[in-house]
Coordinates of C-alpha atoms in Angstrom, one line a residue:
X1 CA 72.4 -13.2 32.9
X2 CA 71.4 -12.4 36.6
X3 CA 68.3 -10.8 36.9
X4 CA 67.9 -7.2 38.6
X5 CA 65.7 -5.7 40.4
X6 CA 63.5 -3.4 38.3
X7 CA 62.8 -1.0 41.2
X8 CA 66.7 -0.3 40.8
X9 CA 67.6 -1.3 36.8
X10 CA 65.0 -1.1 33.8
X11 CA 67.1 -3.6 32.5
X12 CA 65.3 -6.5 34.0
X13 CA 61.6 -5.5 32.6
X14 CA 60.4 -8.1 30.3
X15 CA 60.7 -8.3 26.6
X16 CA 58.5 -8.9 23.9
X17 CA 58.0 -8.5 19.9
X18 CA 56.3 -6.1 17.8
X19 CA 52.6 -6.1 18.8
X20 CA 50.2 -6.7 15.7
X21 CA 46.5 -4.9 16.0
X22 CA 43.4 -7.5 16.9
X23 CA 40.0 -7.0 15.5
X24 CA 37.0 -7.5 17.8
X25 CA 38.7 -6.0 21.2
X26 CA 37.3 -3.6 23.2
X27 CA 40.4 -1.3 23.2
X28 CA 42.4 -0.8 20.3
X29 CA 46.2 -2.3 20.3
X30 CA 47.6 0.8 19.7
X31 CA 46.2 2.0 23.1
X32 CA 47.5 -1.6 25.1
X33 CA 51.0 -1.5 23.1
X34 CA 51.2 1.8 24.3
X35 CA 50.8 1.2 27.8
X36 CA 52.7 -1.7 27.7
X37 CA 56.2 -0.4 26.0
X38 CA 55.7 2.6 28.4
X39 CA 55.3 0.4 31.4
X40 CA 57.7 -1.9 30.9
X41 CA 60.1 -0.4 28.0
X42 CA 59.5 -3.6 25.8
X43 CA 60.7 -2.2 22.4
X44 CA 64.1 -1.8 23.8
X45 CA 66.3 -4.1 22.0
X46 CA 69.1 -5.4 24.2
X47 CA 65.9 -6.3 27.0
X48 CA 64.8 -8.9 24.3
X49 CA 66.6 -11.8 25.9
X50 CA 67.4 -11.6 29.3
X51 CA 64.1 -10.0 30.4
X52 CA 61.4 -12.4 28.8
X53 CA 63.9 -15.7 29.6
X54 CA 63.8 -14.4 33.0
X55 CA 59.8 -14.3 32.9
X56 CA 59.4 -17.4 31.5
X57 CA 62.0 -19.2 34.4
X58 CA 59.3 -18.2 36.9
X59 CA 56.5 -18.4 34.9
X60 CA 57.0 -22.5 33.8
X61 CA 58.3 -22.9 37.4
X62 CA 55.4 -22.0 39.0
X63 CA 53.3 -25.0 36.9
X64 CA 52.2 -27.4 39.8
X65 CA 53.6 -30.6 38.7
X66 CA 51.1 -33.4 36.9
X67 CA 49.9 -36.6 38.5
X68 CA 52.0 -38.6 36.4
X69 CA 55.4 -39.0 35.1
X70 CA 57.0 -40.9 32.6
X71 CA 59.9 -41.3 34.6
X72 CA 58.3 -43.1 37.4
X73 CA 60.4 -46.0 38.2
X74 CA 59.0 -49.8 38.8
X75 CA 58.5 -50.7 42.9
X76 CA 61.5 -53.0 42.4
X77 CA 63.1 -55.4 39.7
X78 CA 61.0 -58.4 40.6
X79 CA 57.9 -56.9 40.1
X80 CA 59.1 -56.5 36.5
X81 CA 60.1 -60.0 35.5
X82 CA 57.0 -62.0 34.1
X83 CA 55.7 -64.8 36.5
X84 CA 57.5 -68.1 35.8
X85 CA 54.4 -70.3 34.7
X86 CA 53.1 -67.5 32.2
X87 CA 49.7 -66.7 34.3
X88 CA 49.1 -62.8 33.5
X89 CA 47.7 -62.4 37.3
X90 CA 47.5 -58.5 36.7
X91 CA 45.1 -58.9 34.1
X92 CA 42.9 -61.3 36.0
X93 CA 42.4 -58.0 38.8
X94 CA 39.4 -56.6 39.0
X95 CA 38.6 -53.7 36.8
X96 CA 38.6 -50.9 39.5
X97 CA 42.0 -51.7 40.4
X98 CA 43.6 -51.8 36.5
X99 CA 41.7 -48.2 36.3
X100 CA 43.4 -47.2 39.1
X101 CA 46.8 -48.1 36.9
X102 CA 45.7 -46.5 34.3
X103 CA 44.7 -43.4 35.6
X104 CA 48.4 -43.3 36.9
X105 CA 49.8 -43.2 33.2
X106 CA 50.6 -40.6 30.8
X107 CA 48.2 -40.0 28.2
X108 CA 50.2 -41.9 25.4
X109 CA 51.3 -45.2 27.7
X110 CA 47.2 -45.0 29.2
X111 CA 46.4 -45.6 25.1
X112 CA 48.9 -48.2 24.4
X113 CA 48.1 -50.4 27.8
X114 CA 45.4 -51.4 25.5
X115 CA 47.5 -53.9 23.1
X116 CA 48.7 -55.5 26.7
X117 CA 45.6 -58.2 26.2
X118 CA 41.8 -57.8 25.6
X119 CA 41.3 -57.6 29.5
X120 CA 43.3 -54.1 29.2
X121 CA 41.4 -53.2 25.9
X122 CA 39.2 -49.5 26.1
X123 CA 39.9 -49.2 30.2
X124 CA 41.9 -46.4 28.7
X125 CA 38.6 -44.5 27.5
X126 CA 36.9 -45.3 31.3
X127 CA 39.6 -43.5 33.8
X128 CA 39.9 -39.7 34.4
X129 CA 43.4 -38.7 31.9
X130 CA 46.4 -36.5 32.6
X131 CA 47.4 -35.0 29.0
X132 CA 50.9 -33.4 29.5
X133 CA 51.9 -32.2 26.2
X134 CA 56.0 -31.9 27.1
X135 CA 55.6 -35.5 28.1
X136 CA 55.3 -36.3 24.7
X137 CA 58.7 -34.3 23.7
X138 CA 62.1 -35.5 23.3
X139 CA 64.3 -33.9 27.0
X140 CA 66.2 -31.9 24.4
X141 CA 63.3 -30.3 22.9
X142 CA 62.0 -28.5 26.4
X143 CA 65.3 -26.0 26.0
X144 CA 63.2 -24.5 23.3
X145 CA 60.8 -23.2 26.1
X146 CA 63.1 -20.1 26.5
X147 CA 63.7 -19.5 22.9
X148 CA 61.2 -16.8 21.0
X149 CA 60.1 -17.8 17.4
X150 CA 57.1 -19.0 15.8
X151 CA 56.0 -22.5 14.8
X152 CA 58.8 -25.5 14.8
X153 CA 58.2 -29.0 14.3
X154 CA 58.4 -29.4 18.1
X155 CA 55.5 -27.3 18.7
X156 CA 53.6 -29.3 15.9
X157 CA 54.2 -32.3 17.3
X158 CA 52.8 -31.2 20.6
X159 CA 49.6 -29.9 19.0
X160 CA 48.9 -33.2 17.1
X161 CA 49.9 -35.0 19.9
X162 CA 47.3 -33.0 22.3
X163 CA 44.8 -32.9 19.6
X164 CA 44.9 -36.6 19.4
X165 CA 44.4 -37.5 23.3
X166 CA 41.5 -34.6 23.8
X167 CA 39.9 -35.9 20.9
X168 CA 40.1 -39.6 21.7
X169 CA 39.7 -39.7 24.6
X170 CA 35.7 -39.2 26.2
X171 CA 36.7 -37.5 29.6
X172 CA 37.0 -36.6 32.1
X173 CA 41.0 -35.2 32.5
X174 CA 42.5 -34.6 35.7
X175 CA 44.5 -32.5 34.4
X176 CA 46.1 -30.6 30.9
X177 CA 49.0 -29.1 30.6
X178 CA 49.2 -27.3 27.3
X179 CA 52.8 -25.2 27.0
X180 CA 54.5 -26.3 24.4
X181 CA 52.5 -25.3 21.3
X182 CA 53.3 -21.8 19.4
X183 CA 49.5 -21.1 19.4
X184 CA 49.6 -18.3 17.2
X185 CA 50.3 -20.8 14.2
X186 CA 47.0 -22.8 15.6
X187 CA 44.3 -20.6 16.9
X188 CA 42.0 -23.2 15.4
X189 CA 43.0 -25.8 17.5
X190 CA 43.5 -23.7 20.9
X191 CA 39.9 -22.6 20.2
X192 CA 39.1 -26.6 20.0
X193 CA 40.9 -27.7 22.5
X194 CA 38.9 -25.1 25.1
X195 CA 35.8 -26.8 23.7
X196 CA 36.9 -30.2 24.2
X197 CA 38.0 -29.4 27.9
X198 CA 34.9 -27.4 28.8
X199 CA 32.9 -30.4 27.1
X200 CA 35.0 -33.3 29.3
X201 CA 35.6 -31.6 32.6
X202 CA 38.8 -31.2 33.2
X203 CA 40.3 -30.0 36.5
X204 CA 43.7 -28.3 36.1
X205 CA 44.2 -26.6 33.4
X206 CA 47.8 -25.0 32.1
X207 CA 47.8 -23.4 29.1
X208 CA 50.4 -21.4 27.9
X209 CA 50.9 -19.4 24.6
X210 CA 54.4 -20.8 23.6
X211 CA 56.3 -17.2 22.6
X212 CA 56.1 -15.4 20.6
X213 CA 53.6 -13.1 20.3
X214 CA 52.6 -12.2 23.8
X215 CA 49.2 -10.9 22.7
X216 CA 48.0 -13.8 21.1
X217 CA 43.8 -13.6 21.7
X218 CA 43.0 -16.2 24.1
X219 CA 39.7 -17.8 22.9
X220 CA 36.8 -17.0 24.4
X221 CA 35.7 -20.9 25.4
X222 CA 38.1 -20.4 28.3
X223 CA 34.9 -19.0 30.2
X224 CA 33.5 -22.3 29.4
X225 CA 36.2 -24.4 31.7
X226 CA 33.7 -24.5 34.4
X227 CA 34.8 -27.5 35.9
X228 CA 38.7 -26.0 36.9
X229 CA 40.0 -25.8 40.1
X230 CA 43.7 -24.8 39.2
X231 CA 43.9 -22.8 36.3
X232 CA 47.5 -21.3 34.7
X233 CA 47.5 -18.9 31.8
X234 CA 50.6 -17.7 30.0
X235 CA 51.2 -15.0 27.4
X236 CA 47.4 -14.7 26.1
X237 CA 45.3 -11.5 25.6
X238 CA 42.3 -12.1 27.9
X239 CA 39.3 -11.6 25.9
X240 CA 36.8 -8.6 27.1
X241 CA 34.8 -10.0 29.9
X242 CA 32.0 -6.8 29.5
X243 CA 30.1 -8.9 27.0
X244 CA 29.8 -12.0 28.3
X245 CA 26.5 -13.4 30.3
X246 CA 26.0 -12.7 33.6
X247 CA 25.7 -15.9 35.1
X248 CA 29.7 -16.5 33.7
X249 CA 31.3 -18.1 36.7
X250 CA 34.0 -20.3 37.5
X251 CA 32.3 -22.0 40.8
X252 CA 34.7 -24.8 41.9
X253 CA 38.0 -22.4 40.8
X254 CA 40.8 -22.7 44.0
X255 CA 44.1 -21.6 41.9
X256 CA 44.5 -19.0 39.3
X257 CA 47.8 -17.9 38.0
X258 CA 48.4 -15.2 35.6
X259 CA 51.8 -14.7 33.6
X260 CA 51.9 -12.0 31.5
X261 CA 48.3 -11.5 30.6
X262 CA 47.6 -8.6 28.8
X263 CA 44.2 -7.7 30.3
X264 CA 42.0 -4.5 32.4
X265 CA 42.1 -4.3 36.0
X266 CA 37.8 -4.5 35.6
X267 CA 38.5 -8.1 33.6
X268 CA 40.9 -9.2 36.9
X269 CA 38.2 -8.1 38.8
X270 CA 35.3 -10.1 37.2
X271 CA 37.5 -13.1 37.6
X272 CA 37.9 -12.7 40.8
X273 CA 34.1 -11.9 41.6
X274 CA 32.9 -14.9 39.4
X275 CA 35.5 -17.1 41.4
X276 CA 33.3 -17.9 44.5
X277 CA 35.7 -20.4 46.5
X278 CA 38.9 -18.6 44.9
X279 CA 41.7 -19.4 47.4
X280 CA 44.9 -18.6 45.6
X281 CA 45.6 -15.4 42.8
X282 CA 49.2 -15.2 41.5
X283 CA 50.1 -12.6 38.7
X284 CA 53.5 -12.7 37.0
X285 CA 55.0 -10.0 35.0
X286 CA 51.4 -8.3 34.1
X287 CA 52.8 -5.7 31.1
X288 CA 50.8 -2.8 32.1
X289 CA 49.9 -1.4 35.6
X290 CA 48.0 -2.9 37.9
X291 CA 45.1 -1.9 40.2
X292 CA 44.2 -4.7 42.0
X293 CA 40.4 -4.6 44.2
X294 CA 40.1 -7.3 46.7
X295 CA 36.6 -8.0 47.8
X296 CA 36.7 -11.9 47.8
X297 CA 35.1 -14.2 51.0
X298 CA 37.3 -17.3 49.9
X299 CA 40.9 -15.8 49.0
X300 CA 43.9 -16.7 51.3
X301 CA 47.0 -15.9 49.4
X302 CA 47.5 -12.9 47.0
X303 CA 51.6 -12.7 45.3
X304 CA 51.9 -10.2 42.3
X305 CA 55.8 -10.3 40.6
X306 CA 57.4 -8.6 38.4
X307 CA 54.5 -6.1 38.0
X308 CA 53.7 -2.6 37.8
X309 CA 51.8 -1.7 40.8
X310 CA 49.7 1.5 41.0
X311 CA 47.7 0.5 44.3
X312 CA 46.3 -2.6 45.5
X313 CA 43.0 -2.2 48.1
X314 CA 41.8 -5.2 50.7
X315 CA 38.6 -4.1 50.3
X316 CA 36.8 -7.0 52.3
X317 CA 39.3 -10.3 52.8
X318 CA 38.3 -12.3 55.8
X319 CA 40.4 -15.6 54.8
X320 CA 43.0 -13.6 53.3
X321 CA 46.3 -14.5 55.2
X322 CA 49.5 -13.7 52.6
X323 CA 50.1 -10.5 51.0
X324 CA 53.3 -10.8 48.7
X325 CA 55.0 -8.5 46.1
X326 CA 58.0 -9.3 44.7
X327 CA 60.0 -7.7 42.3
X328 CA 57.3 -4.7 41.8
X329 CA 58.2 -2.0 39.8
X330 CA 56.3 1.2 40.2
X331 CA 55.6 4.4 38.1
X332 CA 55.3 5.9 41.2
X333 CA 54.9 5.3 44.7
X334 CA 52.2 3.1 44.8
X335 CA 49.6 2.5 47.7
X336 CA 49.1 -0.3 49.9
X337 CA 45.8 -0.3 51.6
X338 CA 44.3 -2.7 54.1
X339 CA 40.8 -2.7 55.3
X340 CA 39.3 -6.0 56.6
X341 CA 41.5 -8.5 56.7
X342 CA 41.5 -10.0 60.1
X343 CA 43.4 -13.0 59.2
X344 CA 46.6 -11.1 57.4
X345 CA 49.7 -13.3 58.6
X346 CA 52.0 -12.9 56.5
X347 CA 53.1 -9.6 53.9
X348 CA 56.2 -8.6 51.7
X349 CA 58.2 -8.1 50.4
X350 CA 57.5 -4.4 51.0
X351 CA 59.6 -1.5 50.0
X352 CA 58.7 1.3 52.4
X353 CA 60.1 4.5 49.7
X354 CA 57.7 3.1 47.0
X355 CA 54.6 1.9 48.5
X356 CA 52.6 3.7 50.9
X357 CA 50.8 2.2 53.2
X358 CA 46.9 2.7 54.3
X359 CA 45.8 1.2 57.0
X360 CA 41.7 1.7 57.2
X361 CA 41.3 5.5 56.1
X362 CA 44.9 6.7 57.4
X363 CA 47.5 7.3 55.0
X364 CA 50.8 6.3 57.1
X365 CA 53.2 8.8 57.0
X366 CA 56.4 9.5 59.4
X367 CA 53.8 11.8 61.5
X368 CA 51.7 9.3 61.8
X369 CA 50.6 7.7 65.3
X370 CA 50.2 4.7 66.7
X371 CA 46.3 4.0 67.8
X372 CA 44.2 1.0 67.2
X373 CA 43.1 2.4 63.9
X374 CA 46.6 2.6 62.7
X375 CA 48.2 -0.5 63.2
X376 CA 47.7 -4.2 61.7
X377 CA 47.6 -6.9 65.0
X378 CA 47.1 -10.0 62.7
X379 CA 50.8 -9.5 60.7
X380 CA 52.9 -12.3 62.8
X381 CA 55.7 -12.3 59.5
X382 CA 56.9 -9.5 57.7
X383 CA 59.5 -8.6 55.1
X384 CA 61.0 -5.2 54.0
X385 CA 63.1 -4.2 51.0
X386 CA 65.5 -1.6 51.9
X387 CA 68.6 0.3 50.7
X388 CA 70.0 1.7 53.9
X389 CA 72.0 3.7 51.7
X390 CA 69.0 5.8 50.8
X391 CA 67.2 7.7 53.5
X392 CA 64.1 8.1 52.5
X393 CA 64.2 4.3 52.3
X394 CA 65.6 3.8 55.5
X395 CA 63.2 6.8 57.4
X396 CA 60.2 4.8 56.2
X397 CA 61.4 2.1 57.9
X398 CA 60.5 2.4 61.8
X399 CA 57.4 3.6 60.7
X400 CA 56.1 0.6 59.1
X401 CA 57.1 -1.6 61.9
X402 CA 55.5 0.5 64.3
X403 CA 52.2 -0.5 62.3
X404 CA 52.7 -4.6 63.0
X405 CA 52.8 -5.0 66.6
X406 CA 52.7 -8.4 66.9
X407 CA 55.3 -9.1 64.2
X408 CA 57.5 -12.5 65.2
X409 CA 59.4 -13.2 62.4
X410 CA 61.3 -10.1 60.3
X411 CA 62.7 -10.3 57.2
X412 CA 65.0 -7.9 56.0
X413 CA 67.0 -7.6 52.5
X414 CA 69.4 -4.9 51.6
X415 CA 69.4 -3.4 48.7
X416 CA 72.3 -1.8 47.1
X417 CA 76.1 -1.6 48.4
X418 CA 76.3 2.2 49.3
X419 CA 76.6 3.7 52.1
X420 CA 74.5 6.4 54.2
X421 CA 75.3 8.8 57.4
X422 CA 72.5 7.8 59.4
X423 CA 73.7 6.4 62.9
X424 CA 72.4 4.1 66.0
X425 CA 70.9 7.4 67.1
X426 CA 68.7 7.9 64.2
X427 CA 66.5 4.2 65.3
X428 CA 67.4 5.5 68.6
X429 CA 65.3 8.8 67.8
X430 CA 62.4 6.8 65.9
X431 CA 60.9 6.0 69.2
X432 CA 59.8 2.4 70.9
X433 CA 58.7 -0.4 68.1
X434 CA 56.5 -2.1 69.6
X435 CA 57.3 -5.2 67.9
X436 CA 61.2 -5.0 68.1
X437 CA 61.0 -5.0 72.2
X438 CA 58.2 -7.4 72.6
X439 CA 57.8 -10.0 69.5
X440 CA 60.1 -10.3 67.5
X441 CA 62.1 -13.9 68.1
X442 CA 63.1 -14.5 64.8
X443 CA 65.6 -11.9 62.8
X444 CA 66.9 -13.0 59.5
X445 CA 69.4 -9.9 57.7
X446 CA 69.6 -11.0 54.2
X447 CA 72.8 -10.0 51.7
X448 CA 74.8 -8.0 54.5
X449 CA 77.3 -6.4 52.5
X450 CA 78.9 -5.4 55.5
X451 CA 78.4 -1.4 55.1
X452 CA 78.2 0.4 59.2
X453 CA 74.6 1.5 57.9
X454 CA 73.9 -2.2 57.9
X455 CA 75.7 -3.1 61.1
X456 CA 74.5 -0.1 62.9
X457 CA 70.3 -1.6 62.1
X458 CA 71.8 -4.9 63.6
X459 CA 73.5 -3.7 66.7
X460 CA 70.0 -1.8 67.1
X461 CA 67.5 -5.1 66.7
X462 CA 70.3 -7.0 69.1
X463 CA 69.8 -3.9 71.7
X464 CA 66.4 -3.7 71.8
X465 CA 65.0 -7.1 70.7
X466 CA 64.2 -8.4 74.2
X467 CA 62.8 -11.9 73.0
X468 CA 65.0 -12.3 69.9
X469 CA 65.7 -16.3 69.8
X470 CA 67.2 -16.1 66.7
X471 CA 69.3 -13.5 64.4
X472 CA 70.4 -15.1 60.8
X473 CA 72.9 -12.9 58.7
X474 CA 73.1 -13.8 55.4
X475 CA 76.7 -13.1 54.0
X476 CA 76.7 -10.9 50.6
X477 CA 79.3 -13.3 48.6
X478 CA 81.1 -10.2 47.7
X479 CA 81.9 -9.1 51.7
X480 CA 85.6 -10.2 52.8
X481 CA 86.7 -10.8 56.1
X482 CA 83.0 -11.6 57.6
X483 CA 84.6 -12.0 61.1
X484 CA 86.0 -8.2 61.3
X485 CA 83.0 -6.8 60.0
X486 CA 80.4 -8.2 62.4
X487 CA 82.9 -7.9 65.6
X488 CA 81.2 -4.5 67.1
X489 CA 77.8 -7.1 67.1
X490 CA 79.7 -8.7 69.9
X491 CA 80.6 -5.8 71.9
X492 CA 76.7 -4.8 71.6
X493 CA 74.0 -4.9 75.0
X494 CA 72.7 -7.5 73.6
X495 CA 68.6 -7.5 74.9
X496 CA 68.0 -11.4 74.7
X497 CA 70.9 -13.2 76.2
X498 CA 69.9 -16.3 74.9
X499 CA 69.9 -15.2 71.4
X500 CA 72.4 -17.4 68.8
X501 CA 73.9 -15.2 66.5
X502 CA 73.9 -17.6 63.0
X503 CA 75.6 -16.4 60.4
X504 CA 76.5 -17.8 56.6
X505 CA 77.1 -17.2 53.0
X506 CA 74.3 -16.3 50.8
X507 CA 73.4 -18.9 48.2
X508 CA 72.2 -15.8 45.7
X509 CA 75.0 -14.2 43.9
X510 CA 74.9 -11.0 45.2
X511 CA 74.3 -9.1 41.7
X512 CA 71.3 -11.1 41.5
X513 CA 69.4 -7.8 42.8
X514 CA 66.6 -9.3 44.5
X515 CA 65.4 -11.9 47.6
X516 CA 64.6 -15.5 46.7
X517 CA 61.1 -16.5 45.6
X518 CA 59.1 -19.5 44.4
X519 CA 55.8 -18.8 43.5
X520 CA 54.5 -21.9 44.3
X521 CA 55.7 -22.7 47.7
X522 CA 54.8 -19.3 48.7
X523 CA 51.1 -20.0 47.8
X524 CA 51.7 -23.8 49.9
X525 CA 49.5 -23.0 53.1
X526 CA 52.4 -25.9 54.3
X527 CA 55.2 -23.6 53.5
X528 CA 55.5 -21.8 57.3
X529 CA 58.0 -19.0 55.7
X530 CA 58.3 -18.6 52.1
X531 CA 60.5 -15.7 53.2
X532 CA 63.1 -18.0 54.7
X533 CA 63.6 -20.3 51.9
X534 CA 67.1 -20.7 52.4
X535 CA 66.6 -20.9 56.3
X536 CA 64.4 -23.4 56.5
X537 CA 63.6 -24.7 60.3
X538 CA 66.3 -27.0 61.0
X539 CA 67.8 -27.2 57.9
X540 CA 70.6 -24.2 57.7
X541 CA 72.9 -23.5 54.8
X542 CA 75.9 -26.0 54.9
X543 CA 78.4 -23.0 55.3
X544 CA 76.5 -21.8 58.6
X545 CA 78.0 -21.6 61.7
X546 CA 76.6 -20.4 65.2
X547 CA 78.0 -17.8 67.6
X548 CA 77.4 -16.9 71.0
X549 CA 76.8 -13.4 70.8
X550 CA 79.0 -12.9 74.0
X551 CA 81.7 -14.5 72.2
X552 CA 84.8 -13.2 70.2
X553 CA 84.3 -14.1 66.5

């Protein structure tokens, strides 16, 4: 089932079981279940499927792939055939180099390279490990990942499996993926295996609470992991952080993602505060709403999905260059606010009817003007949400480009397939965008349902977009005859005459309800656009095809 928006259709909210009360919290379960079915309507039963296997797609896709791989193929076909006189030369290398090998391996094939020969014997035990519990599953057994249920010999062979190699083995791990064990059934071990970690220093850490339940407690030894620098959590209840000591820190922490953590915004803060070179902060489907504070010297990308959102605040961000909500769903509008973040590059995807925007101590309204203290210079990429079939979306619109004057790169999505009376006159009306006439040189339109509302904010970017290089339309699948449609774009004064006019199909099926996202490229410092992921630089959809703007299509 394609997944909706949740701004537009509840349907899409994630789903979860009956919640069971936990001794010990600081808040009582009734309170948390409470806000979560009310959030997120939970308890409804045809959302059990379709919402939490949607969760769980982004939440497994956004684990950063391990060191090692059981699938790794050999360098060629001679380097597998044993030497014709019998001399085992890779055994006479010196020990630095077989570590090297090792360290390369899979838990379970690092163990057995010790029956090779004595020279191989316990160089196992001396190398940093990779423990990857899926590894160790048959390929038909990972299906099971998007299945709820309790304990199945699958997960119990993952647990004595991981059990095994954190025991055995002396440390330290490069990394431990832990997502395939129904923890609930083996609290005892999950509490272990934190010790074990803490103990041994490991340095990426994923551990994920195989579902169901969602509010499985996650043991407290997680605060011990002091040693992580990337560190994935899945489908735990985050332990109260009011009690712990106050020298708890996480100091060499770069990566934290949260997926469906049922937690306070004052816990989210502490991590945050008690993350010192914290670079990256991802949150995925949090159940209840969030109220994010950001006063961090070190962070550089923030993405929330799938959540609630009541406000987020920069506070005080100076590294802090990516801003991204996806897929937000709020109570109410919610507010945006930005105070010092001179490094803010890149934000969306932004709905302008649902979250307001700040900027300093102004609340941006339609009233609003432009000064120095109203607008955001640093914002070079930008992406809106918008139904141009709703006007309060679409009125919103020229007034939060009016607050990113240097914008070079706009994305735009449309949202919905109705249509609206508003005119070229109406953007005509809003008044100069700042932006529009003198930055923008990239223009991507994506799902173009071809609707006049639509074509009417085209004709207006191609009229007034002096140093437009580049406008991208990407083709709802549902619009017929693409040529007719976009004609009047030719007839248009177009600003930039150099300007190629691209246009192609959409690879998204057009009830999908919202824009492409990947978590994890759009927290890649590498990744120029994560907006543009299907218009990558140079490498356009296959079904793309260029037009001169002065052309007839």
């Amino acid at each position: 089932m394609a997944p909706q928006n949740p701004r537009r259709s509840a349907g899409s909210r994630p789903a979860t079981t009956e919640l069971q009360p936990i001794d010990g919290m600081d808040v009582s379960m009734s309170e948390m279940e409470a806000d979560l079915r009310q959030s997120t309507g939970l308890d409804h039963p045809d959302l059990m499927g379709a919402g939490m296997a949607m969760f769980l797609v982004y939440m497994y896709a956004s684990i950063p792939n391990p060191p090692v791989s059981p699938a790794a193929p050999l360098a060629s076909a001679v380097a597998a055939r044993p030497p014709a006189d019998g001399v085992d030369r890779i055994s006479r290398l010196p020990d630095q180099i077989l570590r090297n090998v090792v360290s390369r391996l899979p838990a379970k094939d690092a163990a057995r390279t010790g029956a090779l020969a004595a020279r191989w014997r316990g160089l196992w035990l001396s190398v940093p490990l990779s423990v990857v519990d899926e590894q160790i599953l048959p390929r038909h057994a990972l299906t099971e990942r998007m299945a709820p249920g309790g304990d199945t010999i699958w997960s119990r062979l993952a647990v004595a499996a991981a059990s095994s190699a954190l025991e055995a083995h002396p440390g330290p791990f490069r990394c431990a993926h832990l997502t395939r064990g129904h923890m609930a059934s083996h609290e005892a071990e999950a509490k272990c295996w934190l010790q074990l970690l803490a103990a041994k220093g490991v340095q990426e850490l994923v551990f994920i609470n195989h579902p169901y339940p969602i509010n499985s407690p996650l043991p407290a030894e997680i605060f011990s992991c002091v040693s992580v620098t990337k560190l994935h959590l899945g489908l735990w209840m985050l332990p109260s952080t009011a009690a712990l000591p106050r020298s708890t820190r996480f100091p060499h922490l770069r990566e934290l993602v949260l997926g469906f953590i049922l937690m306070r915004d004052r816990d989210l803060a502490f991590l945050i505060e008690r993350s010192p070179v914290l670079e990256s902060l991802t949150m995925i489907a949090r159940p209840t709403m969030l109220s994010l504070r950001l006063v961090s010297r070190s962070l550089r990308c923030v993405q929330v999905g799938m959540c609630g959102v009541d406000n987020i605040t920069v506070v005080d961000a100076p590294c802090l260059e990516r801003l991204f909500l996806w897929m937000s769903v709020p109570e109410k509008r919610s507010r945006i606010k930005i105070g010092h973040a001179p490094k803010l590059r890149m934000l969306g995807y932004w709905q302008p009817a649902d979250h307001e925007l700040e900027v300093g101590s102004t609340v941006i309204k339609e009233s609003t003007k432009v000064s120095l203290s109203t607008v955001v210079p640093s914002v070079q990429i930008l992406a809106l949400e918008v139904q141009f079939d709703v006007r309060n979306d679409v009125k919103m619109v020229p007034t939060f480009l009016k607050r990113f004057p240097n914008v070079e790169t706009l994305h735009i999505y449309s949202q919905g397939a109705g249509e609206s009376k508003l005119d070229l006159k109406f953007w005509l009306d809003a008044g100069p965008i700042e932006c529009v006439q003198s930055h923008v040189k990239k223009f991507v339109f994506q799902e173009f349902r071809g609707k006049r509302s639509e074509l009417v904010f085209l004709k207006f970017i191609a009229e007034r977009a002096q140093f437009l290089q580049k406008m991208i339309v990407m083709v709802s699948s549902s619009v017929h005859d693409v040529n007719a449609k976009l004609k009047p774009l030719t007839s248009a004064k177009w600003a930039s005459e150099g300007c190629k006019l691209i246009v192609f199909k959409s690879s998204v099926p057009s009830n999908r309800g919202a824009p492409l996202w990947v978590f994890s490229m759009a927290s890649d410092s590498s990744c120029r656009d994560p907006f543009g992921l299907e218009t990558a630089d140079g490498e356009l959809n296959r079904d793309a095809y260029v037009l001169d703007h002065s052309s007839t299509l």
